[in-house]
Structures are given as C-alpha cells and as structure tokens.
CSV table of N, CA and C in Angstrom, one decimal:
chain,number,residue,atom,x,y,z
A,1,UNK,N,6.7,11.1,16.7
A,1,UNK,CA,6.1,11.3,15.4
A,1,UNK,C,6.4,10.1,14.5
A,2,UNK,N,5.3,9.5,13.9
A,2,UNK,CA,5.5,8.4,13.0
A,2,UNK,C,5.7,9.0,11.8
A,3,UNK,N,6.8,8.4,11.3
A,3,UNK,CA,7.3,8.3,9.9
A,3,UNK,C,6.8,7.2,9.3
A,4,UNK,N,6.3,7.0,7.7
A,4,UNK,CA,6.1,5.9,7.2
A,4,UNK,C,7.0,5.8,5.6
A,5,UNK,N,7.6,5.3,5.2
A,5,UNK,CA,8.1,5.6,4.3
A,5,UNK,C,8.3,4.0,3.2
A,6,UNK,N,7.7,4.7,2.0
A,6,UNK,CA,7.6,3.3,0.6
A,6,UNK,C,8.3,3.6,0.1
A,7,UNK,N,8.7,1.7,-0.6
A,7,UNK,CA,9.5,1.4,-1.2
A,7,UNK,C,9.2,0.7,-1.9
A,8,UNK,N,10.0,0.6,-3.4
A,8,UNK,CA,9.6,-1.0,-3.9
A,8,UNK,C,9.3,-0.8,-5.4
A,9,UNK,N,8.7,0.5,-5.7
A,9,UNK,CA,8.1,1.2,-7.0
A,9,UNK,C,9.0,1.1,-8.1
A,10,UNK,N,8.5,1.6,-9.3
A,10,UNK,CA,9.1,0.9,-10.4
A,10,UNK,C,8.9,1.0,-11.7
A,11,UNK,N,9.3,0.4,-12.9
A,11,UNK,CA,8.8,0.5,-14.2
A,11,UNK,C,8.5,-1.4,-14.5
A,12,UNK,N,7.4,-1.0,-15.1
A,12,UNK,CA,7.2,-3.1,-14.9
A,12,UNK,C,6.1,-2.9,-16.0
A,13,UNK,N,6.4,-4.4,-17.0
A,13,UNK,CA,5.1,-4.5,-18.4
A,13,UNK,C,3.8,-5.0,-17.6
A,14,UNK,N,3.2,-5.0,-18.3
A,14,UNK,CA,1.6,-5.3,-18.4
A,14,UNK,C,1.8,-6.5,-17.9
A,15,UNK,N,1.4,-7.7,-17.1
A,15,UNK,CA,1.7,-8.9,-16.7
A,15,UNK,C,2.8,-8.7,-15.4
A,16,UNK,N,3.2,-8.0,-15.2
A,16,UNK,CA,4.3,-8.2,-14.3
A,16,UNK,C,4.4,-8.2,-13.2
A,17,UNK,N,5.3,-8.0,-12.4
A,17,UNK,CA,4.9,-8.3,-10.8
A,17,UNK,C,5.9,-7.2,-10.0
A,18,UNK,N,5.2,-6.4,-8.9
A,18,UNK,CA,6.4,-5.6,-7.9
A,18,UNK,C,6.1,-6.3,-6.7
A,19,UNK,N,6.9,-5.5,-5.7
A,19,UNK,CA,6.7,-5.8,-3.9
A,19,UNK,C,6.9,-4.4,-3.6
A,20,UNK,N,6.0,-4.1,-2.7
A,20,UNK,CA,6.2,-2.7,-2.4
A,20,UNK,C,6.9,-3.0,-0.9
A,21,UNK,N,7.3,-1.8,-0.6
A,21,UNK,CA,7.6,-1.9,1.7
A,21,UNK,C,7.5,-0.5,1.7
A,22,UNK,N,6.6,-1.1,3.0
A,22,UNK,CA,6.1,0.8,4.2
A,22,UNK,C,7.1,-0.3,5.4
A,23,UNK,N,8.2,0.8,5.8
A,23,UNK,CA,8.7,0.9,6.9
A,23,UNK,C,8.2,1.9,8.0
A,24,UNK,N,7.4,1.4,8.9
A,24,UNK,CA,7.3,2.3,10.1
A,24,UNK,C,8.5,2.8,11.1
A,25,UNK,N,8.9,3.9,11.4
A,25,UNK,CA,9.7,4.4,12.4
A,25,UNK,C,9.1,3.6,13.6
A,26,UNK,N,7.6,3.7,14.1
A,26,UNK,CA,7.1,3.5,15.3
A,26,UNK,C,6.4,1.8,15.2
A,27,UNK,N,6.4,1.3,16.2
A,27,UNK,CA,5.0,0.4,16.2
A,27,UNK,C,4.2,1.2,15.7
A,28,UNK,N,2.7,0.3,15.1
A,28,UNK,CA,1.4,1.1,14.8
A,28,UNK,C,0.7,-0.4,14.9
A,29,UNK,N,-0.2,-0.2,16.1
A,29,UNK,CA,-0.8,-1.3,16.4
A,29,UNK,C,-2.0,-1.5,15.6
A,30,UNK,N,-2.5,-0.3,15.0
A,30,UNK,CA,-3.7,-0.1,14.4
A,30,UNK,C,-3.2,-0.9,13.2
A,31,UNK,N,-5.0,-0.8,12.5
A,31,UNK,CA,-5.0,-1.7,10.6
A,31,UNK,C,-4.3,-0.4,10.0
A,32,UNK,N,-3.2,-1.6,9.1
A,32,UNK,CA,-2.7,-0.6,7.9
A,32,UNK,C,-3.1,-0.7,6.6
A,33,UNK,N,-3.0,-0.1,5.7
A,33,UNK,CA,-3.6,0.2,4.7
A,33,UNK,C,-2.8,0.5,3.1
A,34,UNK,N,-3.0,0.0,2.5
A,34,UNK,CA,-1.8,0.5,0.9
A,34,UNK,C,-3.0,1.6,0.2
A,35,UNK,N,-2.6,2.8,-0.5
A,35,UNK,CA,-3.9,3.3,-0.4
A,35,UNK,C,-2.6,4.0,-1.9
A,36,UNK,N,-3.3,4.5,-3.3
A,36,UNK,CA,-3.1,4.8,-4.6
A,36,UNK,C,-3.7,6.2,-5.3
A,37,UNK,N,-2.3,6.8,-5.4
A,37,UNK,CA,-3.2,7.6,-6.5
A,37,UNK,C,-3.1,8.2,-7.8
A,38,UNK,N,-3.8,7.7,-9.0
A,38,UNK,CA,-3.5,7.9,-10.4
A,38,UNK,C,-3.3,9.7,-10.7
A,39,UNK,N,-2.9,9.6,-11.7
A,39,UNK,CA,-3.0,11.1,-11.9
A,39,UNK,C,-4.4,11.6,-12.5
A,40,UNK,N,-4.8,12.4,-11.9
A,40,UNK,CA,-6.1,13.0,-12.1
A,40,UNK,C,-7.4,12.5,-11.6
A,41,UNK,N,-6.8,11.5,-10.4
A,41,UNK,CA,-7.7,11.0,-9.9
A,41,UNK,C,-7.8,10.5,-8.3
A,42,UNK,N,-8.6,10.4,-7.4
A,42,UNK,CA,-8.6,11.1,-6.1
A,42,UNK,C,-7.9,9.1,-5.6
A,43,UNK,N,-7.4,9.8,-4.3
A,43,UNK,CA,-6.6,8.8,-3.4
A,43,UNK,C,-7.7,7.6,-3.3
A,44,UNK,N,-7.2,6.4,-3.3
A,44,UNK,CA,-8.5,5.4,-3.3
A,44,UNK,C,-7.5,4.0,-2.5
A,45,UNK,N,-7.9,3.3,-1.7
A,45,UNK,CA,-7.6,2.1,-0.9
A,45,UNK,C,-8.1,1.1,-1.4
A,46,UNK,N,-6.2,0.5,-1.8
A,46,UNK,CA,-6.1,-0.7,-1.9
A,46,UNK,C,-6.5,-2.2,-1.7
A,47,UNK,N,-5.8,-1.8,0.0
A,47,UNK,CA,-6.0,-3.1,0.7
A,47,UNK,C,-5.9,-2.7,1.8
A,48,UNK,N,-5.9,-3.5,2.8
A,48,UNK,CA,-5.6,-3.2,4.4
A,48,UNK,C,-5.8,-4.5,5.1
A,49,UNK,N,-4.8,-4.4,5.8
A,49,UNK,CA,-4.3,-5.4,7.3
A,49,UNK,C,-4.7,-5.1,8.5
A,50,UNK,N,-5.4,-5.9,9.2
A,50,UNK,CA,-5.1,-5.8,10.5
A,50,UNK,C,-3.5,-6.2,11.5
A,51,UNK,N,-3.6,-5.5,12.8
A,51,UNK,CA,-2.6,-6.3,13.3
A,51,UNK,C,-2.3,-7.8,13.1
A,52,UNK,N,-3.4,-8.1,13.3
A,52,UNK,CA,-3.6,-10.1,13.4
A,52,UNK,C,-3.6,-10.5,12.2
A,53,UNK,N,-3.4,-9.3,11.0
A,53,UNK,CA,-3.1,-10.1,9.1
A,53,UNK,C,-4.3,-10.5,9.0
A,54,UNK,N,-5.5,-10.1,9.3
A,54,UNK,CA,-6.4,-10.2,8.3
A,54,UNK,C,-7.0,-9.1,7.6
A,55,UNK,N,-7.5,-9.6,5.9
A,55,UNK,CA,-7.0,-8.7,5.6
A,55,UNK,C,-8.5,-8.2,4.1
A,56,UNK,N,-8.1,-7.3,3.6
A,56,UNK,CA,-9.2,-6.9,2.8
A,56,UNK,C,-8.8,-6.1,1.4
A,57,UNK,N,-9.2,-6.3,0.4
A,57,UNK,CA,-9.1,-5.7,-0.9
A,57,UNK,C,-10.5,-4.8,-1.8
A,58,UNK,N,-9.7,-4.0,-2.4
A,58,UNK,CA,-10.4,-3.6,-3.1
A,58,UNK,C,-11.2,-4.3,-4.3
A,59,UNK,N,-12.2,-4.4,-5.1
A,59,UNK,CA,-12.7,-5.7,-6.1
A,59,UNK,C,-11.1,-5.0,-7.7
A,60,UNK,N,-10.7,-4.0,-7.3
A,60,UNK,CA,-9.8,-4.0,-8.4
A,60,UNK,C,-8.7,-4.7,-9.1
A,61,UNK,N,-8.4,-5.0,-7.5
A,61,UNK,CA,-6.9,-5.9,-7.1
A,61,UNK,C,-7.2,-6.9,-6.5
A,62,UNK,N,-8.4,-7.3,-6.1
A,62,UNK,CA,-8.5,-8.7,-5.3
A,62,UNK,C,-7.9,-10.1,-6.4
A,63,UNK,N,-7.2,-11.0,-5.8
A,63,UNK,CA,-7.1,-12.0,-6.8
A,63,UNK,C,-5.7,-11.7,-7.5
A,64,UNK,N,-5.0,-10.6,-7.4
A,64,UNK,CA,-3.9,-10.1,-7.7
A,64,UNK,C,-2.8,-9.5,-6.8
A,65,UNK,N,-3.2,-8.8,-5.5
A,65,UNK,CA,-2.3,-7.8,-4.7
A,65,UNK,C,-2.8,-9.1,-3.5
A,66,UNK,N,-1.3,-8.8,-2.5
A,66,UNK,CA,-1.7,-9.6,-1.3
A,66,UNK,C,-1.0,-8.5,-0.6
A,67,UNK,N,-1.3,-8.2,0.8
A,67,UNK,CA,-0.9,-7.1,1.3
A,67,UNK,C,-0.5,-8.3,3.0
A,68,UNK,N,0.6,-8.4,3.2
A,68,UNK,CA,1.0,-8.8,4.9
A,68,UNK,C,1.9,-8.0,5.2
A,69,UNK,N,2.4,-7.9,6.3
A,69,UNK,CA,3.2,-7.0,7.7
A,69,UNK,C,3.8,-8.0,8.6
A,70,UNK,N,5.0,-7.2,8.8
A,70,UNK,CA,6.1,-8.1,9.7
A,70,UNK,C,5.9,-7.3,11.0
A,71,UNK,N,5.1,-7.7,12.0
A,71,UNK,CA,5.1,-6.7,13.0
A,71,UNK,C,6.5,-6.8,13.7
A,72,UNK,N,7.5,-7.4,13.8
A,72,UNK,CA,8.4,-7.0,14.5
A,72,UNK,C,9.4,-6.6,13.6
A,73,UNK,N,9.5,-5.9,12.5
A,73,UNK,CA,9.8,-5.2,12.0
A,73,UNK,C,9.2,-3.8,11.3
A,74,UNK,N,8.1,-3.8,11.8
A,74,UNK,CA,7.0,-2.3,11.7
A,74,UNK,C,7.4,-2.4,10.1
A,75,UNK,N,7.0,-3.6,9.3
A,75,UNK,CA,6.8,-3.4,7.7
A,75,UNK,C,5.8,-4.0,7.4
A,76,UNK,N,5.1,-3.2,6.5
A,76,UNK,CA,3.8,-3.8,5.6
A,76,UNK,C,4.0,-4.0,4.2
A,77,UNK,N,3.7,-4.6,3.6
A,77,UNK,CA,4.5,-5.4,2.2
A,77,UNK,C,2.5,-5.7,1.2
A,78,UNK,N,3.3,-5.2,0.3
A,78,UNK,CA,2.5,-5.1,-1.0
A,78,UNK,C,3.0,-5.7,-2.1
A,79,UNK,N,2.3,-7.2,-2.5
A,79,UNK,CA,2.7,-8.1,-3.6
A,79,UNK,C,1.6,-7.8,-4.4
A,80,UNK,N,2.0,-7.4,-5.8
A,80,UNK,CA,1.5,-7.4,-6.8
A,80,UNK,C,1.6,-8.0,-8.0
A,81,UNK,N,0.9,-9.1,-8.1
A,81,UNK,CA,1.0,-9.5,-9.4
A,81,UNK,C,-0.3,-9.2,-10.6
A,82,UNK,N,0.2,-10.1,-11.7
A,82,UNK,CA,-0.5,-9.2,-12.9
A,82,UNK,C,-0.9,-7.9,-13.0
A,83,UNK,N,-0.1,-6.9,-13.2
A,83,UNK,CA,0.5,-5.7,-13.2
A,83,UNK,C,-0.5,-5.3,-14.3
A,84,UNK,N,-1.6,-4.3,-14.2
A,84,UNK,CA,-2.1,-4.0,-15.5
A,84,UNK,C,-1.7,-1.9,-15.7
A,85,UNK,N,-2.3,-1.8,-17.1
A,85,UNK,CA,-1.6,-0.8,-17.2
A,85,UNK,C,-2.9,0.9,-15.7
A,86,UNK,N,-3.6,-0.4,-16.1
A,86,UNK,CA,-4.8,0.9,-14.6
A,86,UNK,C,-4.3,1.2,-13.3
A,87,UNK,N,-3.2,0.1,-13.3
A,87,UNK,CA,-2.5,0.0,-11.6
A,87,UNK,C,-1.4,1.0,-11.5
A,88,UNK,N,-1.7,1.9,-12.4
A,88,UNK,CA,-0.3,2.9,-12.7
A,88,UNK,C,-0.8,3.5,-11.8
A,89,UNK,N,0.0,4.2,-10.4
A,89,UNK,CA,-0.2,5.2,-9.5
A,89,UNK,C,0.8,5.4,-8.8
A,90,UNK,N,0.8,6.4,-7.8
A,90,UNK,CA,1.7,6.7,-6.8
A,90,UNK,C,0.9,5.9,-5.6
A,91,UNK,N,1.9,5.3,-4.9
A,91,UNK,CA,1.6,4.0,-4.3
A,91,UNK,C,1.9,5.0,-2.5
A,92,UNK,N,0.5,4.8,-1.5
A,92,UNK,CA,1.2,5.1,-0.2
A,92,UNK,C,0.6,4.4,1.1
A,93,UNK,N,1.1,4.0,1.9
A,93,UNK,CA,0.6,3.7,3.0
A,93,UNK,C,0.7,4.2,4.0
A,94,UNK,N,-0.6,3.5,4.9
A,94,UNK,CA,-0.8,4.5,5.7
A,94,UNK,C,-1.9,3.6,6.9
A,95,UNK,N,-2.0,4.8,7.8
A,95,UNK,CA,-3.1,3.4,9.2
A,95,UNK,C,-4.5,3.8,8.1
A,96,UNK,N,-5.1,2.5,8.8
A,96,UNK,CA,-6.5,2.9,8.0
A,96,UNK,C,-7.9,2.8,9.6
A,97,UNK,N,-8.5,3.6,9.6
A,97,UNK,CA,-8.9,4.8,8.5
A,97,UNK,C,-7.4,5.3,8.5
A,98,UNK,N,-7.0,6.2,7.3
A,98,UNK,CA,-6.0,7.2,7.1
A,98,UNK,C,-6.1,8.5,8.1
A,99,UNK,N,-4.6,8.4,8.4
A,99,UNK,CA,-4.4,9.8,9.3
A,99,UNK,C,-3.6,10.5,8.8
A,100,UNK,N,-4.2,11.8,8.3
A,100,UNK,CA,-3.3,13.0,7.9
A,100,UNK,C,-1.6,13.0,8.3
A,101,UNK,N,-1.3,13.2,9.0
A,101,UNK,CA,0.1,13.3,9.4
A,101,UNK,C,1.0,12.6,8.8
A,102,UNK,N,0.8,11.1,8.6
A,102,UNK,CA,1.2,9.7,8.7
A,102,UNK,C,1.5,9.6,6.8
A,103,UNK,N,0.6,10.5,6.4
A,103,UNK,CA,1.3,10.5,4.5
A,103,UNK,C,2.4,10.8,4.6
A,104,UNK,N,3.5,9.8,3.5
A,104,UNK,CA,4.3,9.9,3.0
A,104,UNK,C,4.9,10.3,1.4
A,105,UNK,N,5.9,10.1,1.1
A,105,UNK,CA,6.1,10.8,-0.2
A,105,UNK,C,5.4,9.3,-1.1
A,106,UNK,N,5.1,8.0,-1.1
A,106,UNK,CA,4.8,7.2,-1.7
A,106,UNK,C,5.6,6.3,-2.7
A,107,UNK,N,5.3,5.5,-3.2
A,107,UNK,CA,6.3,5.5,-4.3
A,107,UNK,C,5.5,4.8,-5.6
A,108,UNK,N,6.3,5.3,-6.6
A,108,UNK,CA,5.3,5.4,-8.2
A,108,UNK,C,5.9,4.1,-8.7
A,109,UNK,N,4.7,3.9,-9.4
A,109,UNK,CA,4.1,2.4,-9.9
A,109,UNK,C,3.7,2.5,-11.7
A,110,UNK,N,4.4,2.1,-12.2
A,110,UNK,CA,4.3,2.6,-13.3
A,110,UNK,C,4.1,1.2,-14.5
A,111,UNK,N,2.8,0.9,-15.1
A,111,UNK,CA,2.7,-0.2,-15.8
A,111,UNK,C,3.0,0.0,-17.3
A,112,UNK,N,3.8,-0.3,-18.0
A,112,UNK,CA,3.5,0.2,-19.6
A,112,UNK,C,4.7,-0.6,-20.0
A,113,UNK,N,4.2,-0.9,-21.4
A,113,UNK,CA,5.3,-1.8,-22.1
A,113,UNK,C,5.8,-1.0,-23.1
C-alpha cells in the first residue's frame, strides 16, 4: 500500500514563497500530480510531472509554481512563488489521473497578511 504524505505548508504574505514535499513510501512510476482544495470549493490540479519531469500547469499558477521529483528518493516537490491570497488551500498529492486510495491528509497553505 502506497502511502503519500505532504509537507511544507504554512502561513506566508501575499508575495511570498513555500516548497511543499509528497514523500512516497513506494516507487510510483506513474505522473504525479499536486492537486488543491479551497474551502468551499471542489479538489482542482495544480500541476503534474511525469516520470521523465515533464511537466504541466494549471493557467492559475503557471509562471509561478514549478513542480519536480527526485525519483530516487520517491519525492515530488512543489515551489511556489508569488504566493497570492487565492492560492489559500489544503495542498495534496497524488498519481495523476488521481487514485482514490493514494489521498493523503495534505497540507494547508495559507496566504494572508
């Protein structure tokens, strides 16, 4: 059973910058995914990686979030800069497409000055 578990979340102003980490228990050779969810509003994807680091954004965060993975360390890493206050969510990753099981508790992202 794969575990995936984030890290990295935070309190940070308007302008600012985090790094998130999903530690995989297992290999996951598949594309992974950083994937967000605001309050009152439904789970939505970030970004995503392939094995090979290529990689894709949402138009929200493109120009702002870079998403790479250390495959021999089963971590996928989420740089966020210019932090605005809409990027407030509970932050989680996951393979993409997403697989049920594979959700984790996330970790919250919180913009405000």
């Amino acid at each position: 059973q794969v575990q995936l578990v984030e890290s990295g979340g935070g309190l940070v102003q308007p302008g600012g910058s985090l790094r998130l980490s999903c530690s995989s228990s297992k290999t996951i050779l598949s594309e992974l995914g950083w994937y967000r969810q605001a309050p009152g509003k439904e789970r939505e994807l970030v970004a995503r990686i392939t094995y090979g680091g290529y990689s894709n954004y949402a138009d929200s965060v493109k120009g702002r979030f870079t998403i790479s993975r250390d495959n021999a360390k089963n971590t996928v890493y989420l740089q966020m800069n210019s932090l605005k206050s809409e990027d407030t969510a509970v932050y989680y990753c996951n393979r993409y497409p997403s697989y049920d099981p594979y959700w984790g508790q996330g970790t919250q992202v919180t913009v405000s000055s």
